[in-house]
CSV table of C-alpha atoms in Angstrom, one decimal:
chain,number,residue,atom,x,y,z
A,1,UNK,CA,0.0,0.0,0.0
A,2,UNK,CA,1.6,3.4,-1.0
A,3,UNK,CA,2.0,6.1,1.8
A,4,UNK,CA,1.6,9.8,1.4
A,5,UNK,CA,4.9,11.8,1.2
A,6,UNK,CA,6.1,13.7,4.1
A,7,UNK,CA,5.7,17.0,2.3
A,8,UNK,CA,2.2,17.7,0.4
A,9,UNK,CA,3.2,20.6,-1.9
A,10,UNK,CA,-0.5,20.9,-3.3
A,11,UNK,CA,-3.5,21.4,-1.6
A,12,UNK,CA,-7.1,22.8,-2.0
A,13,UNK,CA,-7.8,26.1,0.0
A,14,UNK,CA,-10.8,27.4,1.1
A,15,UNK,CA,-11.3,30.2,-1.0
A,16,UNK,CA,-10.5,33.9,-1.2
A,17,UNK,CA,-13.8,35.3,-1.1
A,18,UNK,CA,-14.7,33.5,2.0
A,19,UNK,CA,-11.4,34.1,3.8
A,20,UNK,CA,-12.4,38.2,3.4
A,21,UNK,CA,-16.0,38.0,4.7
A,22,UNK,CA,-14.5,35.5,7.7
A,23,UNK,CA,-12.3,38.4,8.7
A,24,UNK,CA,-15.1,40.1,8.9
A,25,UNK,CA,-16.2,38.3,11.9
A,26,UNK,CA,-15.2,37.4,15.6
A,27,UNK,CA,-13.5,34.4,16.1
A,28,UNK,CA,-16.6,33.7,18.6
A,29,UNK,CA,-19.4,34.1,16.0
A,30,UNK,CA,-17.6,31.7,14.0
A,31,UNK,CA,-17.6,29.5,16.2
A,32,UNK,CA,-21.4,29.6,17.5
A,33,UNK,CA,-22.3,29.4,14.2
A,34,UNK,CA,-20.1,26.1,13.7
A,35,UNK,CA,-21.9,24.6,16.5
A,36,UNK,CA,-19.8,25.5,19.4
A,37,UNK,CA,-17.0,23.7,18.2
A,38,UNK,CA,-13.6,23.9,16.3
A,39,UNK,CA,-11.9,26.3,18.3
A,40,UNK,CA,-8.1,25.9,20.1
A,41,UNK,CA,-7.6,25.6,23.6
A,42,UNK,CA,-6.5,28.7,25.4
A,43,UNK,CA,-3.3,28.6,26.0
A,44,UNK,CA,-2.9,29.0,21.8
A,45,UNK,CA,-2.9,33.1,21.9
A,46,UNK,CA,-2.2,36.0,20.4
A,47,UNK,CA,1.0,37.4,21.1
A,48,UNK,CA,-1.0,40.9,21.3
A,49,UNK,CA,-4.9,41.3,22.2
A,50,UNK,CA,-4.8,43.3,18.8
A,51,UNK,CA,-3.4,40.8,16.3
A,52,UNK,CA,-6.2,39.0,14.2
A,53,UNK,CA,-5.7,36.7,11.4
A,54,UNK,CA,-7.9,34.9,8.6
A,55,UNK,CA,-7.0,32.4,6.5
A,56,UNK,CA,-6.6,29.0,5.3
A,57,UNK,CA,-4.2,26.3,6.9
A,58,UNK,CA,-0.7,25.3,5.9
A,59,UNK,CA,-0.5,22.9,8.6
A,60,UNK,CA,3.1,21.6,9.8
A,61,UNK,CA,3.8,18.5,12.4
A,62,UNK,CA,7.0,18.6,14.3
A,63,UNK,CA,8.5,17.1,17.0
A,64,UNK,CA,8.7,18.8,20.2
A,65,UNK,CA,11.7,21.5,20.3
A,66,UNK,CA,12.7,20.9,16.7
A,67,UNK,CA,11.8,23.2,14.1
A,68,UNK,CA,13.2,22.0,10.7
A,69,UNK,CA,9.7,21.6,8.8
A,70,UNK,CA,8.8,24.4,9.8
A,71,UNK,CA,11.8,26.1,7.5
A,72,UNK,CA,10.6,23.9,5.0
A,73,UNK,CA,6.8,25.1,5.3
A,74,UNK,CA,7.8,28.8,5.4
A,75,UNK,CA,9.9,27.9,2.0
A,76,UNK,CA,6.4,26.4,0.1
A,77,UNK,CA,3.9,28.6,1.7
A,78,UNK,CA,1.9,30.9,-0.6
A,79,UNK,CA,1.0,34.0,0.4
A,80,UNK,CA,-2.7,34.4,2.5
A,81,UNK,CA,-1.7,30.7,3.9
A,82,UNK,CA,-1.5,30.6,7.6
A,83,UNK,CA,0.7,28.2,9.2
A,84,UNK,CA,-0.7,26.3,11.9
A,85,UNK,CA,1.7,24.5,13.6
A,86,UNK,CA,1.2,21.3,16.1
A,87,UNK,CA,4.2,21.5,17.9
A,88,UNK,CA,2.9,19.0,21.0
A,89,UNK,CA,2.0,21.9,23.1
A,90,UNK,CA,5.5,21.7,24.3
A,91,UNK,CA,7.1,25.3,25.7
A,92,UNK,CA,10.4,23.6,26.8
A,93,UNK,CA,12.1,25.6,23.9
A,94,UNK,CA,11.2,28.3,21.2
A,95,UNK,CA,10.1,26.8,17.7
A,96,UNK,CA,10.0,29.9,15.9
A,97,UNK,CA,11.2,33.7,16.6
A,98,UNK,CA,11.8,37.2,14.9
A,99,UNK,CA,13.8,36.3,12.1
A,100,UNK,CA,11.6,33.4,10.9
A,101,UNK,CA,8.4,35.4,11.0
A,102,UNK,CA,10.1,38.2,9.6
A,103,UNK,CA,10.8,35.6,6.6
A,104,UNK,CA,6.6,34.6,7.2
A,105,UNK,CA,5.8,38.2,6.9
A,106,UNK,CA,8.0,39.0,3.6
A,107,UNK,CA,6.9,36.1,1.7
A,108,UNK,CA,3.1,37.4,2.7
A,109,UNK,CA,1.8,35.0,4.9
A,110,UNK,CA,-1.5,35.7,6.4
A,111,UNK,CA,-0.3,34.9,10.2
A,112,UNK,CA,1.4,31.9,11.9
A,113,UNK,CA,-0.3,29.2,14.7
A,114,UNK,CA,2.0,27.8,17.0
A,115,UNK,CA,0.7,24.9,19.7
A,116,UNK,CA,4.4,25.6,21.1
A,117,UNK,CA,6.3,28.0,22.4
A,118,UNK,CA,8.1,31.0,20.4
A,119,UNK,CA,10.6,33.8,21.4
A,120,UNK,CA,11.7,37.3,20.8
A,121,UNK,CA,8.3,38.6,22.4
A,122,UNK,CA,9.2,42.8,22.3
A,123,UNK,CA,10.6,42.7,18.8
A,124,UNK,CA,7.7,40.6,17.6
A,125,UNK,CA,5.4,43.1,18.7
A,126,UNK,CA,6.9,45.7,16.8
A,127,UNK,CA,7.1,43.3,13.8
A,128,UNK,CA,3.4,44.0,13.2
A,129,UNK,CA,2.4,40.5,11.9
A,130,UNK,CA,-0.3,38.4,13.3
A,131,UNK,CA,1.3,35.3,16.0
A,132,UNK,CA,-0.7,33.0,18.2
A,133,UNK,CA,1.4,30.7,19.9
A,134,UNK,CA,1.7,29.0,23.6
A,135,UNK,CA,4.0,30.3,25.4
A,136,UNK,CA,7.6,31.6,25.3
A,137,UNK,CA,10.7,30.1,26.1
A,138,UNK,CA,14.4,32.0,25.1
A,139,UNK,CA,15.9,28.8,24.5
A,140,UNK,CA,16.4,27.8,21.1
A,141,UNK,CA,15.6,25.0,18.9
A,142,UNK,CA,16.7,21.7,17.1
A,143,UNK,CA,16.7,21.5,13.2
A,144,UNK,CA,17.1,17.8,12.4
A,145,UNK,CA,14.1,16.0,13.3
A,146,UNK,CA,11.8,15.0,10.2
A,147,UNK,CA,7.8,15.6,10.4
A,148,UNK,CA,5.1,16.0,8.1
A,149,UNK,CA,3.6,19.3,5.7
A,150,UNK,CA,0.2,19.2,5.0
A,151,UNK,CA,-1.2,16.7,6.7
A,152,UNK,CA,-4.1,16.8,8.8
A,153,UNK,CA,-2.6,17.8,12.7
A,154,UNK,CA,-4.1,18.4,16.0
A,155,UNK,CA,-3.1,22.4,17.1
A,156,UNK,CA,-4.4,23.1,20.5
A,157,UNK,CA,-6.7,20.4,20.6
A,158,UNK,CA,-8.7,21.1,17.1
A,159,UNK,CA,-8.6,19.2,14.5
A,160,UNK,CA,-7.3,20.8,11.5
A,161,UNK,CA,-7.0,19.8,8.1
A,162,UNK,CA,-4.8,21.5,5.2
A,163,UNK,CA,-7.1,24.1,3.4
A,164,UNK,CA,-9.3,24.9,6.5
A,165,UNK,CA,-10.9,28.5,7.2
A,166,UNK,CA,-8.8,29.6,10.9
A,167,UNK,CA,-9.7,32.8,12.4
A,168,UNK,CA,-8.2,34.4,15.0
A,169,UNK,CA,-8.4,37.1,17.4
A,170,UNK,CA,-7.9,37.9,21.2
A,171,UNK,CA,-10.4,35.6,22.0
A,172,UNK,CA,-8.5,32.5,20.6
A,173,UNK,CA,-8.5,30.8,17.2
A,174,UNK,CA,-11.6,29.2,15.4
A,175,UNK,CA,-11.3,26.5,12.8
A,176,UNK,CA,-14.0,25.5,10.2
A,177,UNK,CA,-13.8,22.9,7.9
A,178,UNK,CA,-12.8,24.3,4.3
A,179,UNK,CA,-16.0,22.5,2.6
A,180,UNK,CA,-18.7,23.8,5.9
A,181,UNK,CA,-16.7,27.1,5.6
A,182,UNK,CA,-19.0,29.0,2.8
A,183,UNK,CA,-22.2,28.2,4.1
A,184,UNK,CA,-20.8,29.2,7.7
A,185,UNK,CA,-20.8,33.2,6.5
A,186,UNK,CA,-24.6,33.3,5.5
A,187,UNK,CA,-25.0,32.1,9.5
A,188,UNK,CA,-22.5,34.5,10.2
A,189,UNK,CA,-24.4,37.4,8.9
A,190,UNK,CA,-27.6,36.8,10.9
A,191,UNK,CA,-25.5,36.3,14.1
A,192,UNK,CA,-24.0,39.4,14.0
A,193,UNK,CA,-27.5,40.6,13.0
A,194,UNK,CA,-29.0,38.7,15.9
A,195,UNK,CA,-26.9,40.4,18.6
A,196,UNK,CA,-26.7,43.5,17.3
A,197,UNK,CA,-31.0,43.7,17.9
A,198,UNK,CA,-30.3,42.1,21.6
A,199,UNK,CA,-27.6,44.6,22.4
A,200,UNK,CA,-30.3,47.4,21.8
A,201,UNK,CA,-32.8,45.8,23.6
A,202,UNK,CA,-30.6,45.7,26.1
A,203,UNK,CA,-29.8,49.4,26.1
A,204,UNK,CA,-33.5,50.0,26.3
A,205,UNK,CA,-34.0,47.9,29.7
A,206,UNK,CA,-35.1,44.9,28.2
A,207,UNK,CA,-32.6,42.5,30.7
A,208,UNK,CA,-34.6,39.4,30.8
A,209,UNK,CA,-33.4,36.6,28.6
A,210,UNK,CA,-36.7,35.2,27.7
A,211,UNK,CA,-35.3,31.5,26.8
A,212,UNK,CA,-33.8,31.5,30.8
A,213,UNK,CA,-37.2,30.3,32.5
A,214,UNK,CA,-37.9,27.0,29.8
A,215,UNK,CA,-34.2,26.0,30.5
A,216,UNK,CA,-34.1,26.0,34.3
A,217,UNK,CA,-37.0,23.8,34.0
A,218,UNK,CA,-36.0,21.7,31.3
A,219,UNK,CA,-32.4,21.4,33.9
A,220,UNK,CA,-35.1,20.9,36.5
A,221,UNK,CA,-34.3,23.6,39.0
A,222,UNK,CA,-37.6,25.4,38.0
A,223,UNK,CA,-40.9,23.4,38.5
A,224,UNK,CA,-43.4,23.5,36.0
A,225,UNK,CA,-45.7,26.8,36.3
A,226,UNK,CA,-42.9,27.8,38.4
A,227,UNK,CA,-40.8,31.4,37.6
A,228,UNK,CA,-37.9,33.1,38.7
């Protein structure tokens, strides 16, 4: 039975027109609209509260401390492509710092994901390019262990799969499957639509949340004919 290669030069993005109206949105109406699901655990954030990113997913598999695919990923990435790397979650040293994303930034990369831990913190900050990552660390990597490019990895506890939509702002990064991704925007729309009308119900004095009462006894702390 033949194997994949290591490397996967060619993959099918999500496309551009979606990508534009996604960055559009929060990362958190992306993913209510995905069904509550998709999204990176916490400790994948961005290096500043104002960095936000959209795009789809160059993803890269390394092993922990060692950063040579991810030389190899900045090398075949097209512009717009995000890297999202699974780097174990490990923080024991840096995988990437300013000179690699100053490379990401001049080839035009849309932003870099790293379930690891990074370095140069103050010059990447002035660097003005989008970073999520998991930490810091000032010690340095390893560049001789093989891995994989473009194949589907697990970043922050998400599944994510070369080609996918991932959004991200302060509140984390969202991932939606590249075919779901379209049909995501239209859902989107209303959201933001949605809570925009609640918001200025709320500034009128309308507090209640009207769905509150049928849930507490539905969870059975309310009893029937019973209110708040």
């Amino acid at each position: 039975m033949s194997q994949l290669p290591e490397i996967i030069r060619d993959i099918e993005r999500v496309g551009a027109d979606v990508v534009q109206q996604a960055a559009t949105f929060q990362a958190a109406i992306l993913a209510d609209v995905a069904g509550r699901r998709g999204t990176m655990n916490a400790r994948v954030a961005p290096v500043h509260q104002d960095m936000k990113l959209a795009g789809p997913a160059f993803t890269v598999e390394v092993r922990p401390g060692d950063n040579l695919m991810i030389h190899a990923a900045i090398a075949l990435a097209q512009p717009g492509d995000i890297l999202v790397i699974d780097g174990k979650g490990d923080q024991t040293a840096a995988l990437m710092g300013t000179l690699m994303l100053s490379a990401c930034k001049k080839r035009g990369l849309g932003g870099v994901i790293v379930d690891g831990a990074i370095r140069d913190k103050l010059e990447l900050l002035e660097l003005d390019f989008p970073v999520f990552s998991a930490g810091f660390n000032p010690a340095g990597p390893t560049k001789f262990v093989p891995g994989r490019i473009n194949h589907p990895i697990s970043c922050g506890g998400a599944t994510v799969n070369p080609g996918d939509l991932v959004v991200g702002d302060a509140d984390g990064v969202t991932v939606i499957e590249r075919a779901k991704a379209p049909a995501m925007m239209a859902l989107a729309v209303k959201k933001v639509a949605d809570e925009a009308a609640r918001i200025d119900a709320i500034a009128r004095g309308d507090t209640a949340a009207k769905w509150l009462p049928a849930a507490l006894r539905a969870a059975g702390v309310l009893k029937e004919g019973e209110a708040l």
